[in-house]
Amino acid sequence: MVSDAARARTRLHRAAKAGEVLDVTEEPAREVPAAAIRELLFGPEAGKLDPRGVWLRGARITGVLDLTDVRAVVPLVLHRCEFEEVLTGTRAHLPHLDLSASTLVGLDANDLVCEHDVGLDDIRSAGISLVDANITGDLSLRGARLVAGEVPALDIEGALIGGDLFLHRDFVAESHSRRGTLRLLGASVTGQLSLGGARLTASNGPALAADRATVGESFFLNERFTAESDSERGTLRLPGTGITGQVNLGGAHLRATNGPALHADRATVGNNLFLDEGFVAESDSQRGTLRLPGATVTGQLSLRGARLIANNGPDRASLGNNLFLNEGFVAESDSTEGTLRLPGATVTGQLSLGGRG
């Protein structure tokens, strides 16, 4: 008698050879062995697969899907699947990877190489590690929810993203790791980086650690983006980060208990830096709430309508155009060093303080 696993393996092989989707969402037996998927990607049948690749929907994937060092010639698309073990893919080479709307125990794919996009929209997972990954297209986690324990929720340190990085549309990430919740240290994004409307929570590390990262276009943290952390290193870290376009935190809310809410020492912004439209930053730290020592903003820095609590000011900032602190801008502090400090700052254009503070 043919087992359910053997039957699932045969059906998946047939679908992949025909370029069809195997959808088992409504079937009573939804289990598909992980080994069957791995075998298709690099086994003896790999050369017979349709160029559309392996497409599977609604399956419960049993066993460990281990793609370590696998060099696939066709895309892998696993939509709305449930994994019972961590998906591993260290040094894997794939034309395209899409796990959208799937539920994962975790994804460990450091040094992954993907020739097109990596789609992780609407996934549910613990920690995802893509350290030093090289993705030619977009990396998308729109609507994803990542809840990790002692590891970062998303770690893409040193990764190269040739397209855009999408972490918006109600993206949520939480972690207890001292290394932070969202790690982009030294990462390079050729296109835009979008966290609009995202929510980041960190217990022990920064909510976002993007030290020395580079963004080729604009960086969006608006649309009610929120981030909070208890870390002494701060909540939103951008020291040494280079952004070619604008940085928009309009309407964002940053909360820090022990460190700065925004720490952007030596950051470079090639266009405008918007901290306006109801932007709120608050911190209990003696180091201040908003820190920009040595930062360079080529365009304008706008804090129109912003609210800074316990702020020590942008320190030695270089502002290439205008500085707007008006239209309801509020800054308050209990510090003996003052509320708003700009020692050594240079403003090439106009300085407007038409608000209240």
Short mmCIF file of C-alpha atoms in Angstrom, two decimals:
data_model
loop_
_atom_site.label_atom_id
_atom_site.label_comp_id
_atom_site.label_asym_id
_atom_site.label_seq_id
_atom_site.Cartn_x
_atom_site.Cartn_y
_atom_site.Cartn_z
CA MET A 1 0.00 0.00 0.00
CA VAL A 2 1.34 3.42 -0.98
CA SER A 3 1.92 5.71 1.99
CA ASP A 4 0.69 9.30 2.16
CA ALA A 5 4.30 10.52 2.10
CA ALA A 6 5.11 8.53 -1.03
CA ARG A 7 1.93 9.73 -2.71
CA ALA A 8 2.76 13.37 -1.85
CA ARG A 9 6.29 12.93 -3.22
CA THR A 10 4.95 11.58 -6.53
CA ARG A 11 2.37 14.35 -6.90
CA LEU A 12 4.96 17.05 -6.17
CA HIS A 13 7.35 15.61 -8.75
CA ARG A 14 4.62 15.52 -11.40
CA ALA A 15 3.54 19.10 -10.68
CA ALA A 16 7.11 20.41 -10.82
CA LYS A 17 7.76 18.70 -14.14
CA ALA A 18 4.53 20.15 -15.57
CA GLY A 19 5.14 23.65 -14.19
CA GLU A 20 2.01 23.48 -12.05
CA VAL A 21 1.16 24.40 -8.46
CA LEU A 22 0.45 21.55 -6.06
CA ASP A 23 -2.22 22.96 -3.75
CA VAL A 24 -3.13 20.71 -0.83
CA THR A 25 -4.80 23.39 1.28
CA GLU A 26 -8.19 21.69 1.39
CA GLU A 27 -6.97 18.11 1.51
CA PRO A 28 -7.11 15.98 4.69
CA ALA A 29 -3.56 14.72 4.17
CA ARG A 30 -1.42 17.86 3.80
CA GLU A 31 1.97 16.41 4.83
CA VAL A 32 4.82 16.69 2.33
CA PRO A 33 8.28 15.38 3.28
CA ALA A 34 10.98 18.05 3.28
CA ALA A 35 13.30 15.50 1.70
CA ALA A 36 11.07 15.39 -1.39
CA ILE A 37 11.50 19.11 -1.95
CA ARG A 38 15.27 18.96 -1.49
CA GLU A 39 15.53 16.00 -3.85
CA LEU A 40 13.69 17.90 -6.58
CA LEU A 41 16.01 20.91 -6.40
CA PHE A 42 19.31 19.11 -6.93
CA GLY A 43 18.63 15.39 -7.36
CA PRO A 44 18.59 13.36 -10.58
CA GLU A 45 15.20 14.81 -11.60
CA ALA A 46 16.31 18.46 -11.29
CA GLY A 47 17.15 18.78 -14.98
CA LYS A 48 13.66 17.61 -15.98
CA LEU A 49 11.74 20.27 -14.04
CA ASP A 50 9.75 23.01 -15.72
CA PRO A 51 11.56 26.40 -15.55
CA ARG A 52 8.69 27.71 -13.39
CA GLY A 53 10.12 25.60 -10.60
CA VAL A 54 8.74 23.89 -7.50
CA TRP A 55 5.41 25.40 -6.38
CA LEU A 56 3.62 24.08 -3.31
CA ARG A 57 0.72 25.62 -1.41
CA GLY A 58 -0.96 24.81 1.91
CA ALA A 59 1.29 21.91 2.89
CA ARG A 60 2.62 20.82 6.25
CA ILE A 61 6.28 20.19 5.57
CA THR A 62 7.59 17.34 7.72
CA GLY A 63 11.21 16.92 8.69
CA VAL A 64 14.05 19.37 8.15
CA LEU A 65 14.18 21.19 4.84
CA ASP A 66 17.97 21.43 4.56
CA LEU A 67 19.12 23.41 1.54
CA THR A 68 22.68 23.89 2.76
CA ASP A 69 25.01 24.27 -0.24
CA VAL A 70 22.20 23.34 -2.63
CA ARG A 71 22.57 24.94 -6.08
CA ALA A 72 19.11 24.97 -7.62
CA VAL A 73 18.34 25.86 -11.24
CA VAL A 74 14.62 26.55 -10.71
CA PRO A 75 12.65 28.76 -8.27
CA LEU A 76 11.31 27.47 -4.97
CA VAL A 77 7.84 28.76 -4.01
CA LEU A 78 6.19 27.48 -0.82
CA HIS A 79 3.05 29.50 -0.11
CA ARG A 80 0.96 29.14 3.07
CA CYS A 81 2.99 26.17 4.22
CA GLU A 82 3.71 25.09 7.80
CA PHE A 83 7.19 23.95 8.76
CA GLU A 84 7.77 21.67 11.73
CA GLU A 85 11.54 22.36 11.82
CA VAL A 86 13.89 25.27 11.12
CA LEU A 87 14.50 25.79 7.40
CA THR A 88 18.24 25.87 6.76
CA GLY A 89 19.88 27.24 3.65
CA THR A 90 23.46 28.25 4.41
CA ARG A 91 25.37 29.01 1.20
CA ALA A 92 22.40 27.92 -0.92
CA HIS A 93 22.13 29.29 -4.47
CA LEU A 94 18.57 29.82 -5.72
CA PRO A 95 17.11 31.67 -8.72
CA HIS A 96 14.13 32.80 -6.60
CA LEU A 97 12.72 32.03 -3.16
CA ASP A 98 9.17 32.74 -1.96
CA LEU A 99 7.81 31.57 1.38
CA SER A 100 4.97 34.08 1.61
CA ALA A 101 2.23 33.52 4.22
CA SER A 102 4.03 30.46 5.61
CA THR A 103 4.58 29.64 9.27
CA LEU A 104 8.19 28.86 10.13
CA VAL A 105 10.02 27.73 13.23
CA GLY A 106 12.92 29.81 11.92
CA LEU A 107 15.03 30.47 8.84
CA ASP A 108 18.79 30.06 8.97
CA ALA A 109 20.25 31.00 5.58
CA ASN A 110 23.50 32.88 6.08
CA ASP A 111 25.50 33.46 2.87
CA LEU A 112 22.42 32.69 0.78
CA VAL A 113 22.73 33.73 -2.86
CA CYS A 114 19.48 34.51 -4.70
CA GLU A 115 19.48 35.64 -8.32
CA HIS A 116 16.11 37.39 -8.09
CA ASP A 117 13.77 38.19 -5.15
CA VAL A 118 13.31 36.67 -1.72
CA GLY A 119 9.65 36.90 -0.74
CA LEU A 120 8.75 36.50 2.94
CA ASP A 121 5.54 38.53 2.97
CA ASP A 122 3.04 37.76 5.76
CA ILE A 123 5.16 35.00 7.25
CA ARG A 124 5.05 34.03 10.92
CA SER A 125 8.39 33.01 12.33
CA ALA A 126 10.91 33.20 15.14
CA GLY A 127 14.42 34.39 14.25
CA ILE A 128 15.43 34.83 10.62
CA SER A 129 19.15 34.98 9.81
CA LEU A 130 20.36 36.12 6.38
CA VAL A 131 23.80 37.33 7.43
CA ASP A 132 26.04 38.11 4.43
CA ALA A 133 23.30 37.07 2.01
CA ASN A 134 23.55 38.30 -1.57
CA ILE A 135 20.11 38.98 -3.05
CA THR A 136 20.05 40.48 -6.53
CA GLY A 137 16.42 41.60 -6.35
CA ASP A 138 14.13 42.65 -3.50
CA LEU A 139 13.91 41.27 0.02
CA SER A 140 10.29 41.62 1.11
CA LEU A 141 8.75 40.96 4.52
CA ARG A 142 5.55 43.01 4.13
CA GLY A 143 3.14 42.18 6.92
CA ALA A 144 5.49 39.64 8.49
CA ARG A 145 5.41 38.92 12.22
CA LEU A 146 8.70 37.82 13.76
CA VAL A 147 8.81 36.96 17.46
CA ALA A 148 12.24 35.80 18.62
CA GLY A 149 13.76 34.95 21.98
CA GLU A 150 17.51 35.28 22.55
CA VAL A 151 18.36 35.88 18.88
CA PRO A 152 17.51 38.86 16.66
CA ALA A 153 14.13 38.68 14.97
CA LEU A 154 15.77 39.57 11.65
CA ASP A 155 19.53 39.58 11.15
CA ILE A 156 20.83 40.70 7.75
CA GLU A 157 24.21 41.98 8.90
CA GLY A 158 26.55 42.43 5.94
CA ALA A 159 23.87 41.45 3.42
CA LEU A 160 23.79 42.88 -0.11
CA ILE A 161 20.30 43.69 -1.40
CA GLY A 162 20.33 44.65 -5.06
CA GLY A 163 16.75 45.94 -5.05
CA ASP A 164 14.48 47.22 -2.27
CA LEU A 165 14.08 46.07 1.32
CA PHE A 166 10.40 46.09 2.33
CA LEU A 167 9.62 45.81 6.04
CA HIS A 168 6.30 47.64 6.09
CA ARG A 169 2.54 47.02 5.89
CA ASP A 170 2.18 46.18 9.61
CA PHE A 171 5.55 44.42 9.87
CA VAL A 172 6.15 43.41 13.51
CA ALA A 173 9.41 42.24 15.09
CA GLU A 174 10.15 41.46 18.75
CA SER A 175 13.25 40.09 20.46
CA HIS A 176 14.97 39.74 23.83
CA SER A 177 18.43 39.56 22.25
CA ARG A 178 21.20 41.90 23.41
CA ARG A 179 22.22 42.10 19.75
CA GLY A 180 18.94 43.80 18.92
CA THR A 181 15.65 43.02 17.21
CA LEU A 182 16.37 44.15 13.65
CA ARG A 183 20.07 44.01 12.66
CA LEU A 184 21.32 45.67 9.48
CA LEU A 185 24.92 46.33 10.51
CA GLY A 186 27.02 46.97 7.41
CA ALA A 187 24.17 45.90 5.14
CA SER A 188 23.85 47.48 1.70
CA VAL A 189 20.47 48.18 0.10
CA THR A 190 20.71 49.48 -3.47
CA GLY A 191 17.09 50.65 -3.59
CA GLN A 192 14.80 51.98 -0.88
CA LEU A 193 14.42 50.72 2.68
CA SER A 194 10.84 50.91 3.91
CA LEU A 195 9.65 50.38 7.49
CA GLY A 196 6.53 52.49 7.16
CA GLY A 197 3.97 51.47 9.79
CA ALA A 198 6.24 48.79 11.27
CA ARG A 199 6.46 48.03 14.99
CA LEU A 200 9.78 47.06 16.59
CA THR A 201 10.17 46.01 20.22
CA ALA A 202 13.44 45.18 21.96
CA SER A 203 13.93 44.15 25.58
CA ASN A 204 17.73 44.11 25.86
CA GLY A 205 19.21 45.41 22.61
CA PRO A 206 18.42 48.15 20.09
CA ALA A 207 15.13 47.91 18.24
CA LEU A 208 17.00 48.72 15.02
CA ALA A 209 20.78 48.44 14.71
CA ALA A 210 21.83 49.75 11.30
CA ASP A 211 25.38 50.89 12.09
CA ARG A 212 27.39 51.57 8.91
CA ALA A 213 24.55 50.44 6.65
CA THR A 214 24.11 52.07 3.23
CA VAL A 215 20.85 52.81 1.43
CA GLY A 216 21.02 53.79 -2.24
CA GLU A 217 17.66 55.54 -2.28
CA SER A 218 15.38 56.71 0.56
CA PHE A 219 14.76 55.34 4.06
CA PHE A 220 11.12 55.41 5.24
CA LEU A 221 10.20 55.00 8.91
CA ASN A 222 6.93 56.92 8.77
CA GLU A 223 3.21 56.07 8.72
CA ARG A 224 3.10 55.67 12.53
CA PHE A 225 6.26 53.60 12.72
CA THR A 226 7.01 52.71 16.37
CA ALA A 227 10.15 51.42 18.08
CA GLU A 228 10.96 50.92 21.74
CA SER A 229 13.92 49.55 23.67
CA ASP A 230 15.47 49.34 27.15
CA SER A 231 19.01 49.14 25.76
CA GLU A 232 21.75 51.59 26.78
CA ARG A 233 22.80 51.56 23.12
CA GLY A 234 19.56 53.24 22.14
CA THR A 235 16.38 52.38 20.28
CA LEU A 236 17.05 53.41 16.69
CA ARG A 237 20.76 53.22 15.81
CA LEU A 238 22.10 54.74 12.59
CA PRO A 239 25.73 55.64 13.44
CA GLY A 240 27.88 55.89 10.32
CA THR A 241 24.90 55.03 8.13
CA GLY A 242 24.84 56.51 4.63
CA ILE A 243 21.50 57.24 2.94
CA THR A 244 21.59 58.72 -0.56
CA GLY A 245 18.00 59.95 -0.53
CA GLN A 246 15.75 61.24 2.24
CA VAL A 247 15.08 59.82 5.69
CA ASN A 248 11.44 60.15 6.68
CA LEU A 249 10.27 59.56 10.26
CA GLY A 250 7.15 61.66 9.92
CA GLY A 251 4.67 60.62 12.61
CA ALA A 252 7.00 57.99 14.08
CA HIS A 253 7.16 57.29 17.83
CA LEU A 254 10.49 56.30 19.38
CA ARG A 255 10.70 55.30 23.02
CA ALA A 256 13.96 54.61 24.90
CA THR A 257 14.43 53.81 28.58
CA ASN A 258 18.22 53.78 29.01
CA GLY A 259 19.73 55.06 25.76
CA PRO A 260 18.96 57.67 23.10
CA ALA A 261 15.75 57.25 21.13
CA LEU A 262 17.63 58.09 17.92
CA HIS A 263 21.39 57.63 17.78
CA ALA A 264 22.76 58.77 14.42
CA ASP A 265 26.38 59.78 15.09
CA ARG A 266 28.24 60.51 11.83
CA ALA A 267 25.26 59.50 9.72
CA THR A 268 25.06 60.98 6.23
CA VAL A 269 21.74 61.91 4.62
CA GLY A 270 21.98 62.99 1.00
CA ASN A 271 18.60 64.69 0.96
CA ASN A 272 16.12 65.75 3.68
CA LEU A 273 15.68 64.40 7.21
CA PHE A 274 12.04 64.60 8.28
CA LEU A 275 11.29 64.26 12.00
CA ASP A 276 7.92 65.96 11.76
CA GLU A 277 4.16 65.44 11.35
CA GLY A 278 3.68 64.37 14.96
CA PHE A 279 7.10 62.71 15.38
CA VAL A 280 7.69 61.83 19.05
CA ALA A 281 10.99 60.80 20.65
CA GLU A 282 11.33 60.23 24.36
CA SER A 283 14.07 58.88 26.60
CA ASP A 284 15.12 58.70 30.23
CA SER A 285 18.79 58.56 29.26
CA GLN A 286 21.36 61.11 30.41
CA ARG A 287 22.86 60.87 26.92
CA GLY A 288 19.83 62.58 25.44
CA THR A 289 16.90 61.63 23.28
CA LEU A 290 17.98 62.73 19.81
CA ARG A 291 21.71 62.39 19.05
CA LEU A 292 23.28 63.51 15.77
CA PRO A 293 26.94 64.26 16.61
CA GLY A 294 28.95 64.60 13.42
CA ALA A 295 25.92 63.87 11.23
CA THR A 296 25.60 65.47 7.81
CA VAL A 297 22.21 66.33 6.32
CA THR A 298 22.56 67.76 2.80
CA GLY A 299 18.94 68.91 2.62
CA GLN A 300 16.68 70.26 5.33
CA LEU A 301 16.14 68.92 8.83
CA SER A 302 12.50 69.34 9.74
CA LEU A 303 11.08 68.93 13.25
CA ARG A 304 7.84 70.76 12.53
CA GLY A 305 5.28 69.66 15.08
CA ALA A 306 7.71 67.20 16.69
CA ARG A 307 7.83 66.46 20.40
CA LEU A 308 11.19 65.69 22.02
CA ILE A 309 11.22 64.69 25.69
CA ALA A 310 14.46 64.82 27.74
CA ASN A 311 16.31 65.92 24.65
CA ASN A 312 20.00 66.87 24.62
CA GLY A 313 19.95 68.01 21.04
CA PRO A 314 21.63 67.23 17.73
CA ASP A 315 25.29 67.61 18.70
CA ARG A 316 27.76 69.08 16.15
CA ALA A 317 25.38 68.35 13.29
CA SER A 318 26.18 69.66 9.81
CA LEU A 319 22.99 70.80 8.09
CA GLY A 320 23.35 71.67 4.43
CA ASN A 321 20.15 73.66 4.09
CA ASN A 322 17.33 74.60 6.46
CA LEU A 323 16.50 73.68 10.07
CA PHE A 324 12.81 73.96 10.92
CA LEU A 325 11.79 73.84 14.59
CA ASN A 326 8.33 75.36 14.23
CA GLU A 327 4.61 74.70 13.80
CA GLY A 328 4.06 73.26 17.27
CA PHE A 329 7.57 71.92 17.88
CA VAL A 330 8.02 71.01 21.59
CA ALA A 331 11.21 70.14 23.46
CA GLU A 332 11.36 69.51 27.19
CA SER A 333 14.03 68.25 29.56
CA ASP A 334 15.04 67.99 33.22
CA SER A 335 18.74 68.09 32.32
CA THR A 336 21.04 70.76 33.80
CA GLU A 337 22.79 70.87 30.41
CA GLY A 338 19.76 72.31 28.67
CA THR A 339 16.97 71.09 26.48
CA LEU A 340 18.09 71.69 22.89
CA ARG A 341 21.85 71.67 22.27
CA LEU A 342 23.57 72.25 18.91
CA PRO A 343 27.22 72.94 19.78
CA GLY A 344 29.28 73.37 16.62
CA ALA A 345 26.29 72.86 14.33
CA THR A 346 26.32 74.52 10.90
CA VAL A 347 23.10 75.58 9.17
CA THR A 348 23.66 76.78 5.61
CA GLY A 349 20.07 77.84 4.99
CA GLN A 350 17.42 79.27 7.29
CA LEU A 351 16.83 78.44 10.96
CA SER A 352 13.18 78.65 11.94
CA LEU A 353 12.08 78.39 15.59
CA GLY A 354 8.52 79.55 15.23
CA GLY A 355 7.13 76.86 17.52
CA ARG A 356 7.05 76.55 21.29
CA GLY A 357 9.29 74.73 23.76
#
